[in-house]
Structures are given as C-alpha cells and as structure tokens.
Short mmCIF file of C-alpha atoms and ligand atoms in Angstrom, two decimals:
data_model
loop_
_atom_site.label_atom_id
_atom_site.label_comp_id
_atom_site.label_asym_id
_atom_site.label_seq_id
_atom_site.Cartn_x
_atom_site.Cartn_y
_atom_site.Cartn_z
CA UNK A 1 136.89 129.74 -12.11
CA UNK A 2 138.83 131.17 -9.17
CA UNK A 3 136.90 133.00 -6.49
CA UNK A 4 138.68 136.33 -6.53
CA UNK A 5 138.23 138.76 -3.65
CA UNK A 6 136.18 141.82 -4.61
CA UNK A 7 138.29 144.94 -5.12
CA UNK A 8 135.94 146.87 -2.84
CA UNK A 9 133.73 145.53 -0.12
CA UNK A 10 131.85 147.74 2.32
CA UNK A 11 130.22 146.35 5.41
CA UNK A 12 127.45 148.49 6.94
CA UNK A 13 129.64 151.48 6.25
CA UNK A 14 128.43 154.73 7.76
CA UNK A 15 129.42 158.16 8.88
CA UNK A 16 127.65 160.62 11.12
CA UNK A 17 128.66 163.97 12.52
CA UNK A 18 126.97 164.77 15.78
CA UNK A 19 123.27 164.16 15.19
CA UNK A 20 123.38 164.22 11.41
CA UNK A 21 123.67 161.00 9.49
CA UNK A 22 125.68 161.50 6.31
CA UNK A 23 125.92 157.85 5.25
CA UNK A 24 124.35 154.87 6.91
CA UNK A 25 124.60 151.13 6.58
CA UNK A 26 125.98 150.75 3.06
CA UNK A 27 126.96 147.16 2.24
CA UNK A 28 128.21 146.51 -1.28
CA UNK A 29 130.76 144.50 -3.23
CA UNK A 30 132.49 145.70 -6.37
CA UNK A 31 134.29 142.93 -8.29
CA UNK A 32 137.38 143.59 -10.38
CA UNK A 33 136.73 145.41 -13.61
CA UNK A 34 133.25 146.58 -12.69
CA UNK A 35 132.01 150.15 -13.02
CA UNK A 36 129.49 151.00 -10.32
CA UNK A 37 127.55 154.23 -10.65
CA UNK A 38 126.18 155.95 -7.55
CA UNK A 39 123.17 158.15 -8.22
CA UNK A 40 120.77 160.04 -6.01
CA UNK A 41 119.49 163.51 -5.18
CA UNK A 42 121.72 166.32 -3.95
CA UNK A 43 122.65 165.85 -0.31
CA UNK A 44 122.05 162.09 -0.46
CA UNK A 45 125.56 161.38 0.84
CA UNK A 46 127.20 160.27 -2.41
CA UNK A 47 130.32 162.40 -1.97
CA UNK A 48 130.51 161.52 1.71
CA UNK A 49 130.44 157.83 0.78
CA UNK A 50 133.21 158.23 -1.77
CA UNK A 51 135.41 160.31 0.52
CA UNK A 52 135.38 157.54 3.12
CA UNK A 53 136.66 155.05 0.55
CA UNK A 54 139.73 157.25 0.06
CA UNK A 55 139.79 157.88 3.81
CA UNK A 56 139.60 161.64 3.39
CA UNK A 57 136.77 161.28 5.93
CA UNK A 58 136.72 158.72 8.70
CA UNK A 59 133.95 156.11 8.82
CA UNK A 60 132.12 156.23 12.13
CA UNK A 61 130.50 152.82 11.76
CA UNK A 62 131.07 149.65 9.78
CA UNK A 63 134.14 149.09 7.68
CA UNK A 64 135.42 148.47 4.18
CA UNK A 65 138.19 146.50 2.60
CA UNK A 66 140.29 146.84 -0.53
CA UNK A 67 141.20 143.52 -2.17
CA UNK A 68 140.27 141.76 1.04
CA UNK A 69 142.39 143.94 3.29
CA UNK A 70 140.64 145.98 5.97
CA UNK A 71 141.10 149.73 5.52
CA UNK A 72 142.60 150.09 8.97
CA UNK A 73 145.46 147.78 8.04
CA UNK A 74 146.70 150.34 5.51
CA UNK A 75 148.59 153.50 6.34
CA UNK A 76 146.25 156.28 5.16
CA UNK A 77 148.67 157.30 2.42
CA UNK A 78 149.11 153.69 1.27
CA UNK A 79 145.35 153.32 0.96
CA UNK A 80 145.05 156.60 -0.91
CA UNK A 81 147.68 155.48 -3.41
CA UNK A 82 145.72 152.31 -4.17
CA UNK A 83 142.40 154.14 -4.31
CA UNK A 84 142.52 157.06 -6.75
CA UNK A 85 140.05 159.91 -6.36
CA UNK A 86 139.05 162.38 -9.05
CA UNK A 87 136.90 165.22 -7.80
CA UNK A 88 134.41 167.48 -9.49
CA UNK A 89 136.96 170.30 -9.62
CA UNK A 90 140.49 169.30 -10.68
CA UNK A 91 142.43 171.35 -8.05
CA UNK A 92 145.70 171.08 -9.95
CA UNK A 93 148.94 172.06 -8.24
CA UNK A 94 150.67 175.20 -9.53
CA UNK A 95 153.29 174.44 -12.16
CA UNK A 96 153.31 172.33 -15.27
CA UNK A 97 151.24 169.33 -16.29
CA UNK A 98 154.26 167.15 -15.64
CA UNK A 99 154.64 168.50 -12.06
CA UNK A 100 151.11 167.29 -11.44
CA UNK A 101 151.71 163.84 -12.92
CA UNK A 102 154.92 163.38 -10.91
CA UNK A 103 153.27 164.31 -7.62
CA UNK A 104 151.76 160.94 -6.66
CA UNK A 105 154.77 158.75 -7.52
CA UNK A 106 157.10 161.29 -5.83
CA UNK A 107 155.32 160.61 -2.52
CA UNK A 108 156.75 157.11 -2.71
CA UNK A 109 160.16 158.39 -3.80
CA UNK A 110 159.58 157.41 -7.43
CA UNK A 111 160.08 159.62 -10.50
CA UNK A 112 158.25 158.90 -13.75
CA UNK A 113 160.43 158.67 -16.86
CA UNK A 114 159.57 160.56 -20.06
CA UNK A 115 158.09 157.38 -21.49
CA UNK A 116 155.70 156.94 -18.59
CA UNK A 117 154.68 160.61 -18.77
CA UNK A 118 153.96 160.25 -22.47
CA UNK A 119 151.91 157.13 -22.04
CA UNK A 120 149.82 158.77 -19.28
CA UNK A 121 149.23 161.83 -21.43
CA UNK A 122 148.34 159.64 -24.35
CA UNK A 123 145.75 157.82 -22.29
CA UNK A 124 143.99 161.10 -21.51
CA UNK A 125 144.44 162.52 -25.00
CA UNK A 126 146.92 165.24 -24.02
CA UNK A 127 150.08 164.08 -25.77
CA UNK A 128 152.65 166.89 -25.88
CA UNK A 129 151.15 168.80 -22.94
CA UNK A 130 153.84 167.96 -20.36
CA UNK A 131 155.44 171.43 -20.31
CA UNK A 132 152.15 173.36 -20.32
CA UNK A 133 151.49 175.55 -17.30
CA UNK A 134 148.28 174.38 -15.68
CA UNK A 135 146.84 177.91 -15.62
CA UNK A 136 146.66 177.83 -19.43
CA UNK A 137 144.48 174.69 -19.60
CA UNK A 138 140.78 174.63 -20.45
CA UNK A 139 138.35 173.10 -17.96
CA UNK A 140 138.18 169.83 -19.88
CA UNK A 141 141.96 169.63 -20.24
CA UNK A 142 142.45 170.35 -16.53
CA UNK A 143 140.06 167.55 -15.63
CA UNK A 144 141.96 165.19 -17.94
CA UNK A 145 145.18 166.11 -16.16
CA UNK A 146 143.57 165.32 -12.82
CA UNK A 147 142.54 161.92 -14.20
CA UNK A 148 146.07 161.28 -15.46
CA UNK A 149 147.44 162.40 -12.11
CA UNK A 150 145.31 159.79 -10.35
CA UNK A 151 146.27 157.10 -12.88
CA UNK A 152 149.97 157.84 -12.30
CA UNK A 153 149.62 156.07 -8.96
CA UNK A 154 148.38 152.94 -10.75
CA UNK A 155 145.35 152.56 -8.46
CA UNK A 156 143.41 149.30 -8.09
CA UNK A 157 140.21 151.28 -7.59
CA UNK A 158 139.30 154.60 -9.16
CA UNK A 159 136.73 156.86 -7.52
CA UNK A 160 135.13 159.56 -9.63
CA UNK A 161 132.99 162.22 -7.96
CA UNK A 162 130.86 163.91 -10.63
CA UNK A 163 133.89 164.09 -12.92
CA UNK A 164 132.08 165.94 -15.69
CA UNK A 165 129.55 168.10 -13.87
CA UNK A 166 131.78 171.19 -13.77
CA UNK A 167 132.41 171.02 -17.53
CA UNK A 168 130.51 172.51 -20.44
CA UNK A 169 128.44 170.22 -22.66
CA UNK A 170 131.15 169.66 -25.25
CA UNK A 171 133.97 168.95 -22.78
CA UNK A 172 131.59 166.76 -20.76
CA UNK A 173 131.08 164.20 -23.53
CA UNK A 174 134.79 164.21 -24.34
CA UNK A 175 135.84 163.49 -20.77
CA UNK A 176 133.12 160.88 -20.29
CA UNK A 177 134.16 159.11 -23.48
CA UNK A 178 137.77 159.20 -22.38
CA UNK A 179 137.00 157.82 -18.93
CA UNK A 180 135.08 154.94 -20.49
CA UNK A 181 137.96 154.13 -22.79
CA UNK A 182 140.49 154.22 -19.96
CA UNK A 183 138.36 152.13 -17.64
CA UNK A 184 137.68 149.48 -20.26
CA UNK A 185 141.19 149.43 -21.76
CA UNK A 186 142.84 149.02 -18.34
CA UNK A 187 140.06 146.84 -16.95
CA UNK A 188 139.87 149.31 -14.04
CA UNK A 189 137.48 148.93 -11.14
CA UNK A 190 135.58 152.13 -10.73
CA UNK A 191 132.95 153.83 -8.57
CA UNK A 192 131.50 156.89 -10.27
CA UNK A 193 129.15 159.35 -8.61
CA UNK A 194 126.86 161.20 -10.97
CA UNK A 195 123.54 162.98 -10.73
CA UNK A 196 122.98 162.30 -14.42
CA UNK A 197 121.10 159.01 -14.86
CA UNK A 198 121.80 158.92 -18.58
CA UNK A 199 125.49 159.18 -17.86
CA UNK A 200 125.18 156.40 -15.29
CA UNK A 201 123.51 154.24 -17.91
CA UNK A 202 126.25 154.94 -20.45
CA UNK A 203 129.14 154.33 -18.08
CA UNK A 204 128.17 151.72 -15.54
CA UNK A 205 127.65 147.99 -15.27
CA UNK A 206 125.64 148.37 -12.08
CA UNK A 207 123.92 151.29 -10.39
CA UNK A 208 123.38 152.08 -6.74
CA UNK A 209 120.75 154.60 -5.70
CA UNK A 210 121.34 156.60 -2.53
CA UNK A 211 118.79 158.65 -0.64
CA UNK A 212 119.19 160.38 2.70
CA UNK A 213 122.46 158.60 3.38
CA UNK A 214 121.09 155.13 2.73
CA UNK A 215 121.34 152.71 -0.16
CA UNK A 216 117.86 152.42 -1.68
CA UNK A 217 118.57 150.07 -4.57
CA UNK A 218 121.43 148.34 -6.28
CA UNK A 219 121.43 146.30 -9.47
CA UNK A 220 122.21 146.29 -13.16
CA UNK A 221 121.53 149.39 -15.21
CA UNK A 222 118.42 147.77 -16.66
CA UNK A 223 117.10 146.71 -13.26
CA UNK A 224 117.58 150.03 -11.53
CA UNK A 225 117.16 152.65 -14.19
CA UNK A 226 114.74 150.65 -16.34
CA UNK A 227 115.11 150.24 -20.05
CA UNK B 1 163.38 225.82 31.44
CA UNK B 2 161.56 223.38 33.73
CA UNK B 3 164.92 222.24 35.05
CA UNK B 4 165.55 225.59 36.69
CA UNK B 5 162.32 225.47 38.62
CA UNK B 6 162.10 221.87 39.74
CA UNK B 7 164.97 220.45 41.73
CA UNK B 8 164.10 216.77 42.41
CA UNK B 9 163.71 214.06 39.74
CA UNK B 10 160.18 213.28 40.79
CA UNK B 11 159.02 216.86 40.76
CA UNK B 12 160.65 217.44 37.39
CA UNK B 13 159.07 214.28 35.99
CA UNK B 14 155.61 215.24 37.18
CA UNK B 15 155.95 218.70 35.71
CA UNK B 16 157.07 217.26 32.38
CA UNK B 17 154.19 214.78 32.42
CA UNK B 18 151.70 217.54 33.19
CA UNK B 19 153.00 219.64 30.32
CA UNK B 20 152.93 216.72 27.86
CA UNK B 21 149.41 215.81 28.97
CA UNK B 22 148.20 219.37 28.58
CA UNK B 23 149.38 219.39 24.97
CA UNK B 24 147.28 216.25 24.47
CA UNK B 25 144.34 218.07 26.08
CA UNK B 26 144.81 220.99 23.69
CA UNK B 27 144.65 218.57 20.78
CA UNK B 28 141.49 217.15 22.32
CA UNK B 29 139.85 220.59 22.43
CA UNK B 30 140.82 221.31 18.84
CA UNK B 31 139.22 218.03 17.85
CA UNK B 32 136.14 218.94 19.87
CA UNK B 33 135.64 222.13 17.88
CA UNK B 34 135.43 219.91 14.83
CA UNK B 35 132.84 217.74 16.56
CA UNK B 36 135.24 214.87 17.09
CA UNK B 37 134.71 213.85 20.67
CA UNK B 38 137.80 212.25 22.12
CA UNK B 39 137.54 213.64 25.67
CA UNK B 40 136.66 210.41 27.36
CA UNK B 41 139.02 208.21 25.36
CA UNK B 42 141.98 210.51 25.66
CA UNK B 43 141.56 211.37 29.34
CA UNK B 44 141.20 207.72 30.23
CA UNK B 45 144.12 206.69 28.05
CA UNK B 46 146.32 209.39 29.52
CA UNK B 47 145.55 208.36 33.08
CA UNK B 48 145.92 204.68 32.27
CA UNK B 49 149.18 205.28 30.49
CA UNK B 50 150.82 207.13 33.33
CA UNK B 51 149.56 204.71 35.98
CA UNK B 52 150.75 201.64 34.02
CA UNK B 53 154.14 202.95 33.15
CA UNK B 54 154.76 204.28 36.67
CA UNK B 55 153.77 200.93 38.09
CA UNK B 56 156.22 199.18 35.78
CA UNK B 57 158.89 201.72 36.73
CA UNK B 58 158.28 200.98 40.40
CA UNK B 59 158.44 197.25 39.79
CA UNK B 60 161.70 197.76 37.93
CA UNK B 61 163.10 199.53 40.99
CA UNK B 62 162.13 196.54 43.14
CA UNK B 63 163.57 194.11 40.61
CA UNK B 64 166.83 195.92 40.53
CA UNK B 65 167.29 194.79 44.12
CA UNK B 66 166.10 191.21 43.54
CA UNK B 67 168.37 188.24 42.77
CA UNK B 68 169.26 187.62 39.13
CA UNK B 69 167.13 184.51 38.64
CA UNK B 70 163.95 186.54 39.08
CA UNK B 71 164.74 188.08 35.70
CA UNK B 72 164.60 184.64 34.09
CA UNK B 73 161.32 183.88 35.85
CA UNK B 74 159.73 187.10 34.66
CA UNK B 75 160.77 186.40 31.07
CA UNK B 76 159.38 182.89 31.31
CA UNK B 77 156.05 184.24 32.53
CA UNK B 78 156.09 186.70 29.62
CA UNK B 79 156.71 183.85 27.17
CA UNK B 80 153.72 181.90 28.52
CA UNK B 81 151.48 184.95 28.31
CA UNK B 82 152.70 185.75 24.80
CA UNK B 83 151.90 182.18 23.68
CA UNK B 84 148.35 182.45 25.03
CA UNK B 85 147.77 185.81 23.37
CA UNK B 86 149.11 184.55 20.05
CA UNK B 87 146.97 181.41 20.16
CA UNK B 88 143.82 183.43 20.75
CA UNK B 89 143.97 184.58 17.13
CA UNK B 90 143.72 181.05 15.80
CA UNK B 91 141.18 179.34 18.05
CA UNK B 92 140.17 177.04 15.19
CA UNK B 93 143.59 175.38 15.29
CA UNK B 94 143.65 172.83 18.11
CA UNK B 95 146.46 173.30 20.66
CA UNK B 96 147.70 176.45 18.96
CA UNK B 97 149.01 177.70 22.30
CA UNK B 98 151.38 174.77 22.60
CA UNK B 99 152.69 175.44 19.11
CA UNK B 100 153.14 179.11 20.04
CA UNK B 101 154.79 178.26 23.33
CA UNK B 102 157.32 175.91 21.75
CA UNK B 103 157.94 178.44 18.99
CA UNK B 104 158.53 181.41 21.28
CA UNK B 105 160.57 179.33 23.73
CA UNK B 106 162.76 178.02 20.91
CA UNK B 107 163.03 181.41 19.20
CA UNK B 108 162.99 184.23 21.73
CA UNK B 109 163.95 181.97 24.65
CA UNK B 110 167.06 180.58 23.05
CA UNK B 111 168.24 183.90 21.61
CA UNK B 112 167.83 185.57 25.02
CA UNK B 113 169.66 182.74 26.78
CA UNK B 114 172.54 182.60 24.30
CA UNK B 115 172.97 186.33 24.01
CA UNK B 116 172.98 186.91 27.74
CA UNK B 117 175.50 184.10 28.23
CA UNK B 118 177.65 185.68 25.56
CA UNK B 119 177.29 189.07 27.21
CA UNK B 120 175.48 190.73 24.33
CA UNK B 121 172.53 191.25 26.65
CA UNK B 122 173.61 192.49 30.05
CA UNK B 123 172.45 189.85 32.52
CA UNK B 124 171.58 192.49 35.12
CA UNK B 125 167.81 192.32 35.57
CA UNK B 126 167.31 195.93 34.57
CA UNK B 127 168.75 195.20 31.15
CA UNK B 128 167.69 191.57 30.72
CA UNK B 129 163.98 192.13 31.33
CA UNK B 130 163.39 195.12 29.03
CA UNK B 131 165.54 193.75 26.18
CA UNK B 132 164.15 190.24 26.66
CA UNK B 133 160.60 191.55 26.64
CA UNK B 134 161.26 193.30 23.33
CA UNK B 135 162.40 190.03 21.79
CA UNK B 136 159.41 188.15 23.22
CA UNK B 137 156.87 190.76 22.13
CA UNK B 138 158.24 190.79 18.59
CA UNK B 139 158.38 186.99 18.46
CA UNK B 140 154.75 186.94 19.60
CA UNK B 141 153.68 189.34 16.86
CA UNK B 142 155.52 187.38 14.20
CA UNK B 143 154.07 184.12 15.51
CA UNK B 144 150.53 185.54 15.43
CA UNK B 145 151.04 186.67 11.85
CA UNK B 146 152.40 183.26 10.87
CA UNK B 147 149.62 181.21 12.46
CA UNK B 148 146.87 183.50 11.22
CA UNK B 149 148.25 183.37 7.70
CA UNK B 150 148.56 179.59 7.90
CA UNK B 151 144.97 179.25 9.06
CA UNK B 152 143.59 181.40 6.27
CA UNK B 153 145.80 179.81 3.59
CA UNK B 154 144.77 176.31 4.59
CA UNK B 155 141.10 177.24 4.65
CA UNK B 156 141.44 178.82 1.21
CA UNK B 157 143.16 175.76 -0.26
CA UNK B 158 141.19 172.82 1.09
CA UNK B 159 140.75 171.48 -2.45
CA UNK B 160 144.46 171.42 -3.25
CA UNK B 161 145.36 169.99 0.14
CA UNK B 162 142.85 167.16 -0.18
CA UNK B 163 143.97 166.55 -3.76
CA UNK B 164 147.51 166.07 -2.43
CA UNK B 165 146.30 163.80 0.37
CA UNK B 166 144.21 161.79 -2.08
CA UNK B 167 147.35 161.17 -4.13
CA UNK B 168 149.11 159.70 -1.12
CA UNK B 169 150.91 162.74 0.30
CA UNK B 170 151.52 162.74 4.05
CA UNK B 171 149.77 165.57 5.86
CA UNK B 172 152.96 167.58 6.38
CA UNK B 173 153.69 167.60 2.67
CA UNK B 174 150.16 168.55 1.67
CA UNK B 175 150.30 171.84 3.62
CA UNK B 176 153.98 172.54 3.11
CA UNK B 177 153.47 175.39 0.61
CA UNK B 178 151.18 177.20 3.06
CA UNK B 179 153.51 176.75 6.02
CA UNK B 180 156.30 178.17 3.87
CA UNK B 181 154.24 181.16 2.74
CA UNK B 182 153.20 181.84 6.34
CA UNK B 183 156.79 181.82 7.48
CA UNK B 184 157.82 184.22 4.73
CA UNK B 185 154.99 186.61 5.51
CA UNK B 186 155.65 186.55 9.23
CA UNK B 187 159.25 187.74 8.98
CA UNK B 188 158.51 190.69 6.68
CA UNK B 189 158.19 193.19 9.58
CA UNK B 190 161.49 192.06 11.12
CA UNK B 191 163.28 192.37 7.79
CA UNK B 192 161.75 195.78 7.07
CA UNK B 193 162.81 196.96 10.53
CA UNK B 194 166.39 196.04 9.71
CA UNK B 195 166.19 197.71 6.32
CA UNK B 196 164.67 200.94 7.55
CA UNK B 197 166.73 201.21 10.71
CA UNK B 198 167.82 204.82 11.21
CA UNK B 199 166.30 206.01 7.94
CA UNK B 200 162.58 205.98 8.59
CA UNK B 201 162.81 204.80 12.12
CA UNK B 202 164.90 205.73 15.15
CA UNK B 203 163.65 203.29 17.72
CA UNK B 204 162.84 204.19 21.28
CA UNK B 205 165.67 202.22 22.79
CA UNK B 206 168.31 204.30 21.07
CA UNK B 207 166.49 207.52 21.84
CA UNK B 208 166.34 206.41 25.46
CA UNK B 209 170.02 205.55 25.64
CA UNK B 210 171.01 208.88 24.11
CA UNK B 211 168.68 210.73 26.47
CA UNK B 212 170.15 208.92 29.45
CA UNK B 213 173.65 209.86 28.45
CA UNK B 214 175.12 206.93 26.50
CA UNK B 215 177.51 207.87 23.69
CA UNK B 216 175.31 208.20 20.57
CA UNK B 217 177.46 205.88 18.45
CA UNK B 218 177.32 203.10 21.02
CA UNK B 219 173.57 203.65 21.37
CA UNK B 220 173.23 203.36 17.61
CA UNK B 221 175.25 200.16 17.40
CA UNK B 222 173.38 198.63 20.31
CA UNK B 223 170.10 199.48 18.63
CA UNK B 224 171.29 197.51 15.62
CA UNK B 225 172.21 194.65 17.95
CA UNK B 226 168.68 194.58 19.36
CA UNK B 227 166.99 194.75 15.96
CA UNK B 228 169.22 191.95 14.68
CA UNK B 229 168.32 189.84 17.73
CA UNK B 230 164.65 190.59 17.13
CA UNK B 231 165.07 189.33 13.59
CA UNK B 232 166.71 186.06 14.66
CA UNK B 233 164.37 185.35 17.53
CA UNK B 234 161.24 186.13 15.50
CA UNK B 235 162.37 184.06 12.53
CA UNK B 236 163.37 181.13 14.69
CA UNK B 237 160.03 181.32 16.51
CA UNK B 238 158.09 181.19 13.25
CA UNK B 239 160.31 178.54 11.74
CA UNK B 240 159.46 176.30 14.68
CA UNK B 241 155.79 177.20 14.97
CA UNK B 242 154.98 176.95 11.26
CA UNK B 243 156.65 173.58 11.19
CA UNK B 244 154.88 172.29 14.31
CA UNK B 245 151.45 173.69 13.46
CA UNK B 246 151.15 171.57 10.33
CA UNK B 247 150.29 168.44 12.27
CA UNK B 248 147.62 170.19 14.34
CA UNK B 249 145.17 170.69 11.50
CA UNK B 250 144.98 166.95 10.75
CA UNK B 251 143.42 163.94 12.43
CA UNK B 252 145.34 160.79 13.35
CA UNK B 253 144.55 159.36 9.92
CA UNK B 254 145.80 162.42 8.02
CA UNK B 255 142.38 163.94 7.41
CA UNK B 256 142.17 167.72 7.13
CA UNK B 257 140.14 169.03 10.06
CA UNK B 258 140.42 172.75 9.47
CA UNK B 259 137.67 173.73 7.05
CA UNK B 260 136.26 177.06 5.91
CA UNK B 261 133.00 176.64 7.81
CA UNK B 262 135.12 175.58 10.79
CA UNK B 263 132.87 172.62 11.45
CA UNK B 264 135.40 170.12 12.62
CA UNK B 265 134.89 166.52 11.53
CA UNK B 266 134.65 163.76 14.12
N1 ATP C 1 131.36 168.08 7.39
C1 ATP C 1 130.03 168.02 7.41
N2 ATP C 1 129.34 168.33 8.53
C2 ATP C 1 128.00 168.26 8.57
N3 ATP C 1 127.25 167.89 7.53
C3 ATP C 1 127.89 167.57 6.39
C4 ATP C 1 129.30 167.62 6.26
N4 ATP C 1 129.62 167.26 5.01
C5 ATP C 1 128.46 166.99 4.39
N5 ATP C 1 127.42 167.18 5.21
C6 ATP C 1 126.00 166.96 4.88
O1 ATP C 1 125.85 165.61 4.54
C7 ATP C 1 124.91 165.45 3.50
C8 ATP C 1 125.49 164.66 2.37
O2 ATP C 1 126.42 165.45 1.67
P1 ATP C 1 127.15 164.95 0.36
O3 ATP C 1 128.07 166.03 -0.08
O4 ATP C 1 127.74 163.62 0.63
O5 ATP C 1 125.94 164.81 -0.65
P2 ATP C 1 125.98 164.47 -2.20
O6 ATP C 1 125.08 163.30 -2.40
O7 ATP C 1 127.35 164.34 -2.69
O8 ATP C 1 125.29 165.76 -2.83
P3 ATP C 1 125.62 166.52 -4.21
O9 ATP C 1 124.92 165.74 -5.29
O10 ATP C 1 124.97 167.86 -4.02
O11 ATP C 1 127.08 166.58 -4.38
C9 ATP C 1 124.49 166.85 3.12
O12 ATP C 1 123.24 167.10 3.74
C10 ATP C 1 125.54 167.73 3.68
O13 ATP C 1 125.02 168.98 4.04
MG1 MG C 2 128.62 165.47 -4.02
#
C-alpha cells in the first residue's frame, strides 16, 4: 500500500475579523475519495471554513494544503480550479446552460467540445439542456447546472455548501441522489456542509461537528451521529 | 432701454443685475402668498451667486494678464479637485480618488492638451480655462456616474462575482460585465447632449458667443465642437476609470472586498 498524500489537509486553520473569531484551529485530513460532512448550528463557521478552502476568504492563521501543496504556492485562480465550490444558491451567469459550463475551462483558454458538454450534462441528468436559457430552469435544474459547471474544471476536491437547502423537498432528494452518484462514480473527494444530520449520514463517510468556529468532534458517521 | 440711461459697462451691469434679481424677488413674494417660504434661500443664493461669479470674473481679468502656463496650472488644480469630488461618492472603494485622477487626466487632460495644440481650443488663458473647465466638469460627472454605478452593481452581484472567482476567473474578468455596464451608463448624458444639441438645448456657450457678437453660425459650429470634445473626454475618462477601478475592489489574492454591508474583510 502506497502512502498517498491526503487531498486536503488543514493545519490549525483559522480566520478572524477584528475581534470576532469565525473559524479557529481546525486541523483535519481528507484522504482521496472520502466524503466529509460538516455539520453544526447556524453561525458555527461552516461556510467560513469552506470559503477559505477555495480562498474566497483569506485564512488569518494556520494553513492548508491540496495534495501536499501549500495553498500559498498556488495562484488563487489555479487553486480555485482544483477546488470546486458549489454554493447554496447557484448564481448562474446570464445566457445558456452551455455558456455556464464553458466558463471555467475558458479561464484557462480551453473550450469544451460537444462531447464533453454532453457527458457533463449526462452526469447531472440534464442531457439536451445545453441551449436552454438559464432563466427558464427550475431551482433543482439550476443547482444541477452549477454542479456541472464546477465539474467542468475537473476539480480534485469538491466543496458543497448546503447544496440542497434552497430547494424544495422533491428537488432536494433528486440533487442529493445525483451528488452521491457523481461523487462515488468519479471517486471524488468532497467536503459537504449541511445542517441536516440525516443528509450527512446518507452522504458522508465521516462527519465533523463545528460549534462557535471550532471543531467539536470528527469521526465516522456512526461515531459522531450515533446509530 | 437701460442702455440709454447707463453709460459705463459696470453701471449697466449692476442695473441689469438689480432688475434680474428683483424679478426673482417678485417670484419669491408670489411663493410666499402660497405659504412657500423661499425668502432666506433665494436671498442668500442671489447674493452668493453674484459674489461668486463676480469674483471669478475678476480673477479672469487678472489671468488675462498672466503668462500662458498659469492656464495649465489652473486646469491641473481643477482636475485634482474634480478627482477628489468624484471619489467622495464611492468612499467604499479604496483609492477611488487615484482611479478618478488617472481617468480625468487621461480623458479630459489629454483632450484639452491635444485640442489646444491643434488650435481647436484657443490657447489664450481666457479661452483655455473656461473651455477646459467645461471638459473637466463633464468628465467628473461622467466619472462619478461610472464609479457609483460600478459600486452598486458589484454590491448587487456578489454571488455571481464569487461564482466566477470560484471557477478560476481572475478578478478583472469576474467584474467585467459590471465595469462595462458602468461605462455605458456613464456616457449616456454626453451622447444625449450631442443628440439634442440645438433642438431641446441651446447651451450657454453659444448664447454667450452670440451675445458677445460672434457670428451665429460660427458660434453654433463651435458649440458643436465643445460638445463633441465633452463626449470624447468624458468617454475616455470613464473608459480608463472603469478599467482601473476593477482591481481596487479585490485583495491581493483576488478576494472580493466590496460587500453589501460594506464590512471589508481583512
Ligand atoms: N465578513 C464577516 N464579517 C464579520 N463576521 C462575519 C463575516 N462573515 C461571517 N461572519 C460571522 O461569522 C460567523 C460564521 O458564519 P458562517 O456563515 O460561516 O456560519 P455557518 O456555519 O455557515 O452558518 P449557516 O448554517 O447559517 O450558514 C457568523 O456569526 C457570521 O455572522
Ligand atoms: Mg453557511
């Protein structure tokens, strides 16, 4: 067995603004192919933690590395291409579904061929949607497009911030199911924030509990959430 | 009628001013009968107006005798002031005054310099300063519109901008649509001025030239010249400022700092 570097490793990672501590002292490792759920009450710092991993916010203490490489060694845009982020709201760009899928690769001067577009759409269950204007999509469909848009960059780590909490009950299960399929089929490494413990149990291999910016517990689903 | 009674320029001017002011006072009394009290505002504004404009007139007389380079200095001082005034509208954007300064220098500054070298603007101080100040004032207004629009568009689209960043876009690209929209919006007044020239609007400059005895057709053409210069200097100003301002709303590591609540990260 080779000792592979973890895809994500954080080392006492923290962020504070002025006097307020958003995230403090989080040290974790996420090996390749693992799904880690982050749960905790509102305001616990889950989103703040995730945003640092995509460097949308700057860590103010500690550090993290992606596949063994310190985050500061990446150009911000390089890091963001390797670490996909799907937010609670899709925030699609105006235009068609295809415009949105092309956006990430275009930043590196690459254009996706029709085949690649089709295979992305197939993965999110939206085959044939490439010409659709994004304003005509349902909430669930829009969120699927934002997942496909992140996957178009072929990330080594996928961050999901409450990916289903803005959806209605029916769309929620659909998108969750789809995310599970994608993650398992592509053996993706994934950190998913959710306030829904049942969802965490369904999706994750391990669970981390955050409270007041700190990591309270981390372990397998059975250990943390109890059976 | 007044001309028959008052011989000197100064006396005539004062008489005309008194008559114009008394019409304003009549309006004030009419308003008063309808319980709209403008006395204080109007009296103050009238006094202020005549003092300011007479002072400027006096300064112009002094300038007329000064060497030509003082004209350039005055315009430069105006550009600095204009940049500060413009930046005051967008205090949440760091270093907005530098962006405004570079914009107005590149826009109004270069158009004034080129056009006076070419002889389109008379380089005599009495022509250079008033025409130059018109270009600078209009560039300032356009720049304020552009930066204000950029600020509000960015704050209204934080989600889209961060989505673009998260997909690996460089900061400039992520706010490009908003810089473009700001530029378009900022040049609307200059374009509408060109369009409406002479139809809904006979600007003061032309009126002044005709009053002071220039041939009306030349006055009309020169008015077009000025409005066209205003268009180019304002557009150039905003082209530069909307392109420069993009970097100012991001941190070193391409993180969006300008947020709706205006609490700036870091
Ligand atoms: N830019 C900021 N400046 C100051 N405080 C902030 C800032 N961003 C977030 N916070 C605060 O940091 C804390 C953590 O916020 P965060 O959004 O990370 O929580 P969360 O766990 O994702 O909550 P939720 O489940 O409601 O999404 C909150 O108290 C929030 O008010
Ligand atoms: Mg959150």
